[in-house]
CSV table of C-alpha atoms and ligand atoms in Angstrom, one decimal:
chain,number,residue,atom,x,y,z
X,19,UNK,CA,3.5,-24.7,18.6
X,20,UNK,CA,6.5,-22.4,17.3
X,21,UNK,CA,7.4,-18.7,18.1
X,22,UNK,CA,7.7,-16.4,15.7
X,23,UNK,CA,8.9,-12.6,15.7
X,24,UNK,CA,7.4,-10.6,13.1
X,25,UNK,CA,9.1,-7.1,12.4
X,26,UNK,CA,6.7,-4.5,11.7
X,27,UNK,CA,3.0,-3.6,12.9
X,28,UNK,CA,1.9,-2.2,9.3
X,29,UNK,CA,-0.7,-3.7,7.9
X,30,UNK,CA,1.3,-6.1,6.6
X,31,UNK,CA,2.9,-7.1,9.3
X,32,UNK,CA,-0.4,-7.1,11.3
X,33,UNK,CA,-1.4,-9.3,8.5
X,34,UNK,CA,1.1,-12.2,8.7
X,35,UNK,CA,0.6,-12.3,12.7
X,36,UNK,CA,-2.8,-12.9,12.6
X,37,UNK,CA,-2.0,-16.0,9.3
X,38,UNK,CA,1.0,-17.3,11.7
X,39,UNK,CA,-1.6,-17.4,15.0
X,40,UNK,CA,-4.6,-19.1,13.1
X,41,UNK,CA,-1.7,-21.4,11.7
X,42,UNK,CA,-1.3,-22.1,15.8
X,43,UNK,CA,1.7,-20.4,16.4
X,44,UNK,CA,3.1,-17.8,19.2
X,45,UNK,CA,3.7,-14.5,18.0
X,46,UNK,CA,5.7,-11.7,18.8
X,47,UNK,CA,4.6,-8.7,16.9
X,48,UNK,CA,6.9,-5.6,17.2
X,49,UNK,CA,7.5,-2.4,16.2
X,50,UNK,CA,9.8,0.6,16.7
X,51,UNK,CA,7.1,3.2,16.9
X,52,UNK,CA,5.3,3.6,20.2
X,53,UNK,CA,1.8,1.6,18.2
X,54,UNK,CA,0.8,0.1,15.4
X,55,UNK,CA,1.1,1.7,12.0
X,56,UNK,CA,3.3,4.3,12.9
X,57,UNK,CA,5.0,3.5,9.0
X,58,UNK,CA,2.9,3.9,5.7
X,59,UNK,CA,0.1,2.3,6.9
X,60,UNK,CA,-1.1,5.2,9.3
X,61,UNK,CA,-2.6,7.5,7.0
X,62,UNK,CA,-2.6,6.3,3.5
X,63,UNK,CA,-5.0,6.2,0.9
X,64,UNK,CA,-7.5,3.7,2.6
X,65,UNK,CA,-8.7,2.1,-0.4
X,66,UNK,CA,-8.9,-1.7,-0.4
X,67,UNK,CA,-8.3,-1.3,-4.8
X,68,UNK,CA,-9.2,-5.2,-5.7
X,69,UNK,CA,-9.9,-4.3,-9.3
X,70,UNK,CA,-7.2,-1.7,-9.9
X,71,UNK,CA,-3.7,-2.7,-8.2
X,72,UNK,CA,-1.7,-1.9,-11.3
X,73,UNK,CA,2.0,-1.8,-11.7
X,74,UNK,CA,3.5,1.5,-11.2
X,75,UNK,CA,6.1,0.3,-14.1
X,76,UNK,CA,3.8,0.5,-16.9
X,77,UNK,CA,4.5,1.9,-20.6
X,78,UNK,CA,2.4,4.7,-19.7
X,79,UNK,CA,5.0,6.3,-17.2
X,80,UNK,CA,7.7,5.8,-19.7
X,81,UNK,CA,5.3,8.3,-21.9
X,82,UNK,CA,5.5,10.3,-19.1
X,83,UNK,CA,9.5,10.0,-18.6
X,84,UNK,CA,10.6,13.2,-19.8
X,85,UNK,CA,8.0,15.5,-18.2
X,86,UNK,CA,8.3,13.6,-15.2
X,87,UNK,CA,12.7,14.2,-15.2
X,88,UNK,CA,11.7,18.0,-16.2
X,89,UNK,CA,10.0,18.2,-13.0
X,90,UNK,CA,7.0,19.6,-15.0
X,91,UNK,CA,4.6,16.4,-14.3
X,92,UNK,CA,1.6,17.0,-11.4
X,93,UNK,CA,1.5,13.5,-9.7
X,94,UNK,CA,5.4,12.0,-10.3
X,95,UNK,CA,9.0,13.6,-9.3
X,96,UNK,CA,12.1,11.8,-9.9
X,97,UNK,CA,15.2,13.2,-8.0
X,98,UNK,CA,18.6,11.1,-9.4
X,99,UNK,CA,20.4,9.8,-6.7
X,100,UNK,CA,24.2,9.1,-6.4
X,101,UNK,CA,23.6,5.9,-4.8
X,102,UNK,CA,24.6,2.4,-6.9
X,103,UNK,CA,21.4,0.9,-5.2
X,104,UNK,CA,19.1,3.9,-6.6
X,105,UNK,CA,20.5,3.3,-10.1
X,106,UNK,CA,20.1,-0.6,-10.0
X,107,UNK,CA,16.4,-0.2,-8.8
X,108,UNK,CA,15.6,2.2,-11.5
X,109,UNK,CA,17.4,0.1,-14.6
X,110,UNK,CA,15.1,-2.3,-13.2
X,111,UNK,CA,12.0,-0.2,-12.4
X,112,UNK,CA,13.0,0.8,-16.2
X,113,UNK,CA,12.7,-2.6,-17.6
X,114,UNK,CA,9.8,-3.4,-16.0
X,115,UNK,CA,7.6,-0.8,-17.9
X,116,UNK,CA,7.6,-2.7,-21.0
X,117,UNK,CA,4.1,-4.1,-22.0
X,118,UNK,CA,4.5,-7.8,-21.9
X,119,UNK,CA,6.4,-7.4,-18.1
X,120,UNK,CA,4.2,-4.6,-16.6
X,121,UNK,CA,0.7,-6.8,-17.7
X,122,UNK,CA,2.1,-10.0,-16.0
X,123,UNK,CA,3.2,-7.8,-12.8
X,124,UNK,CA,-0.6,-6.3,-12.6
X,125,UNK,CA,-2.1,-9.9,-13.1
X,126,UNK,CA,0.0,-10.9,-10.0
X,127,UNK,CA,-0.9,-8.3,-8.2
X,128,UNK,CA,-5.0,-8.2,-9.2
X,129,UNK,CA,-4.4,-12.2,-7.7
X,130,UNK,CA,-3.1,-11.4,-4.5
X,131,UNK,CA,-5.9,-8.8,-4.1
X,132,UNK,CA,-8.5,-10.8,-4.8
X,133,UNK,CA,-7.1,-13.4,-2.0
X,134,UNK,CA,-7.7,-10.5,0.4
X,135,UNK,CA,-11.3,-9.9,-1.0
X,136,UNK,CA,-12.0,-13.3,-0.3
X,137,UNK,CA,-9.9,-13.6,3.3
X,138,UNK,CA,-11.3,-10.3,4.7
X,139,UNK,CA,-15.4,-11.6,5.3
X,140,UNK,CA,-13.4,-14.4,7.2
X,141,UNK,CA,-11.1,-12.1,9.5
X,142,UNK,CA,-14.2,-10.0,10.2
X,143,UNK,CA,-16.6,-13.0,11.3
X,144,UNK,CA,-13.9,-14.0,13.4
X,145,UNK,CA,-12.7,-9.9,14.7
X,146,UNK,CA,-16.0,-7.8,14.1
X,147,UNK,CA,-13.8,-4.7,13.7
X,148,UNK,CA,-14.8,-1.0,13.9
X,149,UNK,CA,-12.6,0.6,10.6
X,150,UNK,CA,-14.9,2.9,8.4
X,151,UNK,CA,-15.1,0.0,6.5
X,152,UNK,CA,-17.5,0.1,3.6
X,153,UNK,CA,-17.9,-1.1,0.3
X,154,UNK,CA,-18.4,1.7,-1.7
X,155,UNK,CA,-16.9,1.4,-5.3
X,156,UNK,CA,-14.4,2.9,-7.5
X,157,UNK,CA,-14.6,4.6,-10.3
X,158,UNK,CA,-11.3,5.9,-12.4
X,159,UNK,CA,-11.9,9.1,-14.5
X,160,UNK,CA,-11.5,9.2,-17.9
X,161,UNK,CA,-10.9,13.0,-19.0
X,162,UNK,CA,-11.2,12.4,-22.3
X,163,UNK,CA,-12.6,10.6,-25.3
X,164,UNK,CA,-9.2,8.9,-26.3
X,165,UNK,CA,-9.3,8.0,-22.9
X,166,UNK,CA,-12.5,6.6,-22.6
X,167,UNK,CA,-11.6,4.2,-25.7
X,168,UNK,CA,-8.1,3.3,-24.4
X,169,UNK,CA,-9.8,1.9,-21.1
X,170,UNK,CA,-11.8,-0.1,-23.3
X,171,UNK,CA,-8.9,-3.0,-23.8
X,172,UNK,CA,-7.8,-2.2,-20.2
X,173,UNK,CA,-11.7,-3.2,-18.6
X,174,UNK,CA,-11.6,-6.6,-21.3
X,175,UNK,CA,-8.6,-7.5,-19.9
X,176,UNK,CA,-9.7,-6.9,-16.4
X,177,UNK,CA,-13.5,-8.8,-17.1
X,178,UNK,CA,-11.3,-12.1,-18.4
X,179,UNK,CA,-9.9,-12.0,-15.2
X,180,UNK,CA,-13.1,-12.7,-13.6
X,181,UNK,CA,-13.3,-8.7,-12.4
X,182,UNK,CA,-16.4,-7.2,-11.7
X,183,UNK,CA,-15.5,-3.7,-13.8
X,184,UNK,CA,-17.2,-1.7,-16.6
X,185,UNK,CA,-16.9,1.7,-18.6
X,186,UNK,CA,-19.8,4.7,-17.8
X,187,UNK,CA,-20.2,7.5,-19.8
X,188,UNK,CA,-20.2,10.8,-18.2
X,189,UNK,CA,-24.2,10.7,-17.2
X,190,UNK,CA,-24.1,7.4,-15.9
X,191,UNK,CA,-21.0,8.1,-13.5
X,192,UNK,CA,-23.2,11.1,-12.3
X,193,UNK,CA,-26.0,8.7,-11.4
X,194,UNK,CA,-23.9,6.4,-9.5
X,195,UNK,CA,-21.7,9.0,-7.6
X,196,UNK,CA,-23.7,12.4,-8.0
X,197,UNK,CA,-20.6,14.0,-6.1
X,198,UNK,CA,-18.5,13.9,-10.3
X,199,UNK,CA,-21.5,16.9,-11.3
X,200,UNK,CA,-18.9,18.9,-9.1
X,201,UNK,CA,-15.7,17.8,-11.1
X,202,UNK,CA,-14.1,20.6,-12.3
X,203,UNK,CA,-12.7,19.8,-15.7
X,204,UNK,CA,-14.8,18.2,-18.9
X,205,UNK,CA,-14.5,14.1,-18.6
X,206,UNK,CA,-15.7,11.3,-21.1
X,207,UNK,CA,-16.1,8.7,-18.6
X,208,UNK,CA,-15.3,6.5,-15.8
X,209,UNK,CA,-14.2,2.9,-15.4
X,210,UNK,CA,-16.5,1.9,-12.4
X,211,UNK,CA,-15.8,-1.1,-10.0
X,212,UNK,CA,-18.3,-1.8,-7.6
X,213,UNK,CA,-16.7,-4.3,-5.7
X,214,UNK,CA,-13.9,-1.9,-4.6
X,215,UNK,CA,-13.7,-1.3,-0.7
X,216,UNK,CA,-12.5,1.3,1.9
X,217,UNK,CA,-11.3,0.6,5.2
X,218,UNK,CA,-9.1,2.8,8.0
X,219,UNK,CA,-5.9,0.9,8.3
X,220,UNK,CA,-4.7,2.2,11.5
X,221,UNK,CA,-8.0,1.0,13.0
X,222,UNK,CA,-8.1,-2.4,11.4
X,223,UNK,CA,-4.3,-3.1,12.9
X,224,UNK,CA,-5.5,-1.6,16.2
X,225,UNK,CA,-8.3,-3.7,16.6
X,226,UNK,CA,-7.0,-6.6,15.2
X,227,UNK,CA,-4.3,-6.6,17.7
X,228,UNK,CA,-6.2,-6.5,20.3
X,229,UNK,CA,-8.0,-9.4,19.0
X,230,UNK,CA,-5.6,-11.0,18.9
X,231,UNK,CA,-4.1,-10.5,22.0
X,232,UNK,CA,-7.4,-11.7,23.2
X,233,UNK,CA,-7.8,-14.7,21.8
X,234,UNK,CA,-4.3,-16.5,20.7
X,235,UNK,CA,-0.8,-16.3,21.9
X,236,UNK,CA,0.1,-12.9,20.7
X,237,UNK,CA,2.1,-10.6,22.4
X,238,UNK,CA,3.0,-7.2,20.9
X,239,UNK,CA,6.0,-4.9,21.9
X,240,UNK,CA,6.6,-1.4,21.1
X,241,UNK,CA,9.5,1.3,21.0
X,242,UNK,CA,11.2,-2.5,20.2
X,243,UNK,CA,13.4,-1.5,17.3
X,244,UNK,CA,15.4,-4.5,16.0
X,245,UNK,CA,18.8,-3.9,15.2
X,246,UNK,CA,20.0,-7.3,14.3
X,247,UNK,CA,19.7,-10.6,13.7
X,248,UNK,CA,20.6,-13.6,16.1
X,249,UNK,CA,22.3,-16.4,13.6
X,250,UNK,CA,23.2,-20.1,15.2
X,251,UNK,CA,24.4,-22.6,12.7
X,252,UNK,CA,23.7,-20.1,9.8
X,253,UNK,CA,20.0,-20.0,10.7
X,254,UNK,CA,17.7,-17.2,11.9
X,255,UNK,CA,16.8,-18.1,15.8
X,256,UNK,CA,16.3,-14.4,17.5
X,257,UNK,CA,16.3,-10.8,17.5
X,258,UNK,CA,18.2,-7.8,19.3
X,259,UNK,CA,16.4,-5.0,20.5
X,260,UNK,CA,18.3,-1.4,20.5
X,261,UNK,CA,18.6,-2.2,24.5
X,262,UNK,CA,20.4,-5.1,23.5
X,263,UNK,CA,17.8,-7.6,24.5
X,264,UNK,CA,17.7,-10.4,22.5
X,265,UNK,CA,14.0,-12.7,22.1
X,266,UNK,CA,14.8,-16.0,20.4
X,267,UNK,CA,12.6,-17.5,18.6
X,268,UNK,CA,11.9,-20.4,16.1
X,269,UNK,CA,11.5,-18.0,12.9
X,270,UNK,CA,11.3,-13.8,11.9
X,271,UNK,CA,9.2,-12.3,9.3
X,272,UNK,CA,10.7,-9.0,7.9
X,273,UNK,CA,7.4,-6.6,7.7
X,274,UNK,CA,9.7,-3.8,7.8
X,275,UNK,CA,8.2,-1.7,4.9
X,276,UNK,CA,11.0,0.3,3.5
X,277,UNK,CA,13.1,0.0,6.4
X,278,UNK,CA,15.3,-2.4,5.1
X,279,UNK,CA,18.7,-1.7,7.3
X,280,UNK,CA,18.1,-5.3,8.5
X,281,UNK,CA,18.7,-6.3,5.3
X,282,UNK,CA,21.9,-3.6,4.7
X,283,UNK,CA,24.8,-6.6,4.7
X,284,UNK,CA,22.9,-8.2,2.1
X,285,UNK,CA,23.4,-5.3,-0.4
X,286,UNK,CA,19.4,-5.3,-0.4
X,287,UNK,CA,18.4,-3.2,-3.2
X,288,UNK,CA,15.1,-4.9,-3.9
X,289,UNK,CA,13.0,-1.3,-2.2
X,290,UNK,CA,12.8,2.1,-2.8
X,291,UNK,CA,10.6,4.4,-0.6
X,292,UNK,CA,8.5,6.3,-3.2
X,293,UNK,CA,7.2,9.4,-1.0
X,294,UNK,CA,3.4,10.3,-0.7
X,295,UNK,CA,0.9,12.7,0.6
X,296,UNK,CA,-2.4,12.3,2.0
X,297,UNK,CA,-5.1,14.8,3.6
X,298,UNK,CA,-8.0,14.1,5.9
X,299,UNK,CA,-10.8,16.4,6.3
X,300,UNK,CA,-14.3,16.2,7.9
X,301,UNK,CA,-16.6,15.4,5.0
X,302,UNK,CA,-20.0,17.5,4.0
X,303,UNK,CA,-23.3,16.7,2.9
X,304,UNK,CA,-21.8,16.8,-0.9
X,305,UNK,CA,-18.9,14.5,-0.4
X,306,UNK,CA,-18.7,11.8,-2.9
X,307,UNK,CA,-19.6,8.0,-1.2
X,308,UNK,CA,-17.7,5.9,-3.9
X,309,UNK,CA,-13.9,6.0,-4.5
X,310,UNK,CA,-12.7,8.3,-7.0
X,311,UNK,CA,-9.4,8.5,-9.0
X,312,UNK,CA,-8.2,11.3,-11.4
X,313,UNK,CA,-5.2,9.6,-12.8
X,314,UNK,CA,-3.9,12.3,-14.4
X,315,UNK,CA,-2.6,13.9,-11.3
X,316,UNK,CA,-2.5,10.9,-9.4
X,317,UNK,CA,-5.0,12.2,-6.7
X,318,UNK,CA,-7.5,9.5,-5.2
X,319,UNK,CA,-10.4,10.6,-3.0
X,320,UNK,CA,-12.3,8.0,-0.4
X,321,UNK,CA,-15.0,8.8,1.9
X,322,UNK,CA,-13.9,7.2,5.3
X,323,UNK,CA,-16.6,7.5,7.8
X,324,UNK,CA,-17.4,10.7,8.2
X,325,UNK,CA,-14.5,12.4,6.7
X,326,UNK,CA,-12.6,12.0,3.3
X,327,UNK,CA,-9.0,10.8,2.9
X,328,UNK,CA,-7.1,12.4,-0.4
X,329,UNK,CA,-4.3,10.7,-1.0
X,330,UNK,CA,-1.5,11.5,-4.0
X,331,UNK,CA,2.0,12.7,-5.2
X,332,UNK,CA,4.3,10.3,-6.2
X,333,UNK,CA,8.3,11.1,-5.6
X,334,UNK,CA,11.4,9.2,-6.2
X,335,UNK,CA,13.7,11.0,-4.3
X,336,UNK,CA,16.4,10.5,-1.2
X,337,UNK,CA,16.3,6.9,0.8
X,338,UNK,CA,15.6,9.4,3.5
X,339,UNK,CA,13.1,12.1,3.2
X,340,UNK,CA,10.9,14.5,5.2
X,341,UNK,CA,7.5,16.2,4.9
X,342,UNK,CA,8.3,19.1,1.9
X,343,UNK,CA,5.7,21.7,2.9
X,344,UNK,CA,6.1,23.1,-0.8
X,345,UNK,CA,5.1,20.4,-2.1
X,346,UNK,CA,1.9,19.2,0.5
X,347,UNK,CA,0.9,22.6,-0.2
X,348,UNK,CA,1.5,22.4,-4.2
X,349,UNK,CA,-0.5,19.0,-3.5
X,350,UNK,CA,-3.7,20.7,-1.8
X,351,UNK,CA,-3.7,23.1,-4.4
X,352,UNK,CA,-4.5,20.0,-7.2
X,353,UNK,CA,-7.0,18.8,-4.9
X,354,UNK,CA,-8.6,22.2,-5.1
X,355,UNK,CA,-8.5,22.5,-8.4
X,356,UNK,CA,-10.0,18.5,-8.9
X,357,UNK,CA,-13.5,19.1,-6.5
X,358,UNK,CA,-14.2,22.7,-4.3
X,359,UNK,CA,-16.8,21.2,-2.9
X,360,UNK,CA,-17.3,17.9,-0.5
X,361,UNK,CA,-14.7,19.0,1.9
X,362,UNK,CA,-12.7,21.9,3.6
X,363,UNK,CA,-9.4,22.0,3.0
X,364,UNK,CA,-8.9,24.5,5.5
X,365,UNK,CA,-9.4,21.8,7.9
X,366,UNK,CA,-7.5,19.4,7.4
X,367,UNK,CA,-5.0,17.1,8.8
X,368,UNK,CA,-1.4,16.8,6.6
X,369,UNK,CA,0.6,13.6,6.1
X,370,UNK,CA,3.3,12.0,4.3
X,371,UNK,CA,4.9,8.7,4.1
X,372,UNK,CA,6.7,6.6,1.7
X,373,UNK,CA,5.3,3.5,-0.8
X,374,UNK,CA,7.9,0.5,-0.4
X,375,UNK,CA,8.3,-0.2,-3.8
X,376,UNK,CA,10.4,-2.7,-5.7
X,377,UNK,CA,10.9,-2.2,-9.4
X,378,UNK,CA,8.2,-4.6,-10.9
X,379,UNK,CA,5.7,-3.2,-8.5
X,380,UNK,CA,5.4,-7.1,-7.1
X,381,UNK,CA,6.1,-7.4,-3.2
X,382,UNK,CA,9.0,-10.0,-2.1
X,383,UNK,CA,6.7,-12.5,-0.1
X,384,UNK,CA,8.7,-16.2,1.4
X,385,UNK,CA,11.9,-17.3,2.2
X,386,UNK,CA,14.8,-15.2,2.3
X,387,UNK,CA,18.4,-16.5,1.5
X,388,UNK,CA,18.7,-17.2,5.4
X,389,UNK,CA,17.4,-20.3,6.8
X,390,UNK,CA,14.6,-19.0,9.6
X,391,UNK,CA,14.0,-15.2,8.4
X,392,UNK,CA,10.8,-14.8,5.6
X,393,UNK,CA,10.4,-11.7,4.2
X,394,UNK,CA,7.0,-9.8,3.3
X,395,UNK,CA,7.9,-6.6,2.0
X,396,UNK,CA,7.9,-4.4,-0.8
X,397,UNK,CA,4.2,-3.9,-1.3
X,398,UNK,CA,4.1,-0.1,-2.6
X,399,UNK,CA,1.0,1.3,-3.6
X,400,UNK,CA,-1.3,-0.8,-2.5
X,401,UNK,CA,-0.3,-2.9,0.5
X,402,UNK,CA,-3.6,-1.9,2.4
X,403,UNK,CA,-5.4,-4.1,-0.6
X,404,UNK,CA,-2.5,-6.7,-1.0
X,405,UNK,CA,-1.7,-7.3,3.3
X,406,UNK,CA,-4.3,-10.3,3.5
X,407,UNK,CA,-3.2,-12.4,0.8
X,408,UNK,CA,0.9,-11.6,1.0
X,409,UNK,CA,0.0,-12.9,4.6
X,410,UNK,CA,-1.6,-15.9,3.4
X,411,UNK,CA,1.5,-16.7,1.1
X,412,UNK,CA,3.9,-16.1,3.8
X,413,UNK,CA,2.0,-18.0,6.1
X,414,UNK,CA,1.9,-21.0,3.8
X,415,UNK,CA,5.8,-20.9,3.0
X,416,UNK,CA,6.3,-21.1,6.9
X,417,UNK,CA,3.7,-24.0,7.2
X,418,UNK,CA,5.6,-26.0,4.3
X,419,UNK,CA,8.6,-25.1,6.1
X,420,UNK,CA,7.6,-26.7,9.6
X,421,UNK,CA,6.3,-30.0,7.5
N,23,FAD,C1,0.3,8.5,0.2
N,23,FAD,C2,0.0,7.0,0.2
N,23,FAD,C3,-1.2,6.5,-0.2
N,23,FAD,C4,-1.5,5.1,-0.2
N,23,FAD,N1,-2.7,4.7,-0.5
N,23,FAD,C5,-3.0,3.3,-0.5
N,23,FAD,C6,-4.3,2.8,-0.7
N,23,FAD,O1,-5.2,3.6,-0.9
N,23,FAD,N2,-4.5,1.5,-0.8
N,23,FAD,C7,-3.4,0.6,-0.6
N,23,FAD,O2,-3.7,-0.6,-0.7
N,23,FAD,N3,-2.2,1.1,-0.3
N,23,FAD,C8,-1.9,2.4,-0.3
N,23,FAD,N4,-0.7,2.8,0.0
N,23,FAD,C9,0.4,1.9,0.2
N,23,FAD,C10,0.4,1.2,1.6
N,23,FAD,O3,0.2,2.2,2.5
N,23,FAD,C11,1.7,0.5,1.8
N,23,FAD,O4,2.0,-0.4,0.8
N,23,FAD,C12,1.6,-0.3,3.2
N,23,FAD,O5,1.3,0.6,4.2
N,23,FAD,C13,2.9,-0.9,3.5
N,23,FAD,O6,2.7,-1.6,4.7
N,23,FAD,P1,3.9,-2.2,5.5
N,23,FAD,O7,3.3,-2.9,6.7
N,23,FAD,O8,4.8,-3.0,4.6
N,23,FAD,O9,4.8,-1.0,5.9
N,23,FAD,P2,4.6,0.0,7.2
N,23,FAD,O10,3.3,0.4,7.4
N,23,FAD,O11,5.6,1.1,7.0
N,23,FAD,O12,5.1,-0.9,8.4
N,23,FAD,C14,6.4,-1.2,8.6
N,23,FAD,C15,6.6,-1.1,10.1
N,23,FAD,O13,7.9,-1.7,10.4
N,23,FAD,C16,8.5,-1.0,11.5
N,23,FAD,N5,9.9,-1.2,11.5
N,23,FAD,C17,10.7,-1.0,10.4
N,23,FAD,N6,12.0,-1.4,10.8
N,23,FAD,C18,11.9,-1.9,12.0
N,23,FAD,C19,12.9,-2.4,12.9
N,23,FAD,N7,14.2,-2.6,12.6
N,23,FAD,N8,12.5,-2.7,14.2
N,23,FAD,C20,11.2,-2.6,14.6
N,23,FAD,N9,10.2,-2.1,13.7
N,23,FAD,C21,10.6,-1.7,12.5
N,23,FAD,C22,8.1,0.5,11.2
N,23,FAD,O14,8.1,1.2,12.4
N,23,FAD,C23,6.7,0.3,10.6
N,23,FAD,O15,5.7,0.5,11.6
N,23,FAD,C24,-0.4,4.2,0.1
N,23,FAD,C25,0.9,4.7,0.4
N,23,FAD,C26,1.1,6.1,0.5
N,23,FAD,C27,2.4,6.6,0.9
């Protein structure tokens, strides 16, 4: 049996300690908030997207380029940054937007989501966990007949990948999720994936910690923030705390989400935070059950439970940013203007976080240049659907490692 410290209690993080503990190994999970998910994962969109993970890099945001830089786009902001690492990451983002690059970077994702589809029955037989979780669907608005026809190639594409995905006109999306009748503008039609889930994150890393805690050698440890590294022989074997305490340890996984100062000496500019909004708020006897998403501004509605988290906004901005009331407000205003019924928005509960994103959309999963420190990181906009197979991957790497 081997210890390992894993960096981060996200749902990634959470993700790789439950792989390294079923692998047979002692864990250490920690985490510089005072609990789990106090990162990205708290509040996010909550949608476990199987059959739509696509790259943010796409030759459709490169349409979008000049709007976006005016600052007259609804869902994307882009903020130029005199940092060298800002500029590197968007030459790259830039490159990765051409069509050939940003189809191969969606297949990888679409195949590290369906490894969570299929992991996730097996976690749950083992944790029964209370998270909202249901399986409700998705379906992706089309507003208009162009559209409609455009999602054509894009649902092919998907259905030769084994996906489970089809087009609905505007009736038929209406009799699978009567909530659209109160869509405000004209649409043509939906793409609709059954198979697509939701799930709390915060409650899934809760209770899966505890799990685990219960039943294999995991030990978590908050307000534990790692400042550096302990190196012997040019390998990885420990961490210091902040209170210069020091765990050593046979290996460390970096789940550190956009937090990369571990990283800093190694001119890491693999991550940029890419800031979000989300709003929860009790749902009503009108709320839609399936997963929608109105891609034109970016907004993505899920029915968790009893209430509906609305998640959206996508800014490229400072390294370090903070909750822009203008712009949460400018936020719940499109939400308005998408569905007035389903939901009050005068009761609602605010929240903003970042996506770790790298250019090509594709998190960094395995060994890092150090001997003894794997990274899993880097997962953007849909970590929540990607944690249980980057886990798996990371998992494995450290298993071939030990052989
Ligand atoms: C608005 C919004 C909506 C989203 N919606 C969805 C969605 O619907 N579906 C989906 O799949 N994904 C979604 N995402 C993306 C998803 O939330 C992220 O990809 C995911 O949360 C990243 O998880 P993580 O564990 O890597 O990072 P985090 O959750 O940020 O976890 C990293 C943890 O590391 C800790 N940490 C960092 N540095 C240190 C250190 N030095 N010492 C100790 N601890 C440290 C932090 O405290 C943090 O808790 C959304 C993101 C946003 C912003």
């Amino acid at each position: 049996m081997a210890n390992y410290v894993v960096i981060g209690a996200g749902v990634i993080g959470v993700a790789t300690a439950w792989q390294l503990c079923k692998a047979g190994h002692r864990v250490m999970l920690v985490d510089k908030h005072g609990g789990p998910c106090g990162g990205t994962s708290q509040r996010n969109g909550a949608q476990l997207s199987y059959s739509y993970c696509d790259a943010l890099a796409s030759p459709a945001i490169l349409g979008r380029l000049p709007s976006i830089l005016m600052g007259r786009d609804p869902a994307f902001g882009i903020r130029l940054q005199a940092d060298p690492r800002f500029l590197s990451w968007g030459l790259r983002f830039l490159l990765n937007c051409s069509p050939g690059i940003s189809s191969r970077n969606t297949d990888a994702l679409l195949k590290m989501a369906a490894a969570t589809e299929l992991l996730l029955p097996n976690l749950l037989d083992e944790f029964p966990l209370a998270f909202d979780y249901s399986v409700p669907g998705k379906l992706v608005i089309c507003r208009d007949a162009e559209a409609f026809s455009n999602a054509a190639r894009q649902v092919a594409w998907k259905q030769a990948h084994g996906i489970k995905i089809e087009r609905l006109d505007r009736a038929e999306a209406e009799r699978v999720e009567p909530a659209l009748a109160h869509y405000a503008d004209e649409f043509a039609g939906v793409v609709w994936s059954p198979n697509d889930a939701v799930g709390n994150p915060y409650s899934f890393c809760k209770g899966l910690i505890s799990g685990l805690e219960a039943r294999y050698e995991l030990r978590a440890r908050y307000d534990a923030d790692v400042t550096s590294l302990v190196k012997r022989d040019g390998k990885v074997v420990g961490v210091v705390f902040r209170n210069m305490e020091t765990e050593m340890c046979d290996g460390v996984v970096l789940a550190t989400g956009y937090d990369t100062r571990l990283m800093e000496g190694r001119k890491f500019d693999k991550i940029w935070p890419v800031q979000g909004y989300s709003l929860t708020t009790p749902a009503s006897a009108d709320a839609m059950r399936a997963s929608i998403t109105d891609p034109k501004r970016r907004v993505v509605f899920a029915r968790l439970g009893d209430t509906v988290r609305i998640a959206g906004v996508a800014d490229i901005g400072p390294r370090h940013f903070s909750f822009d009331q203008e712009r949460y407000d400018r936020f719940k205003q499109a939400v308005a203007s998408i569905f007035s019924r389903g939901f009050d928005l005068n009761d609602c509960v605010g929240w903003s976080e970042a996506r770790p994103c790298t250019p090509s959309s594709r998190p960094i999963v395995g060994r890092s240049k150090l001997p003894g420190l794997y990274l899993n990181l880097g997962h953007g906009a849909f970590g929540w659907t990607l944690c249980l197979g980057s886990a798996q991957r990371v998992a494995s790497v450290i298993s071939d490692d030990r052989r």
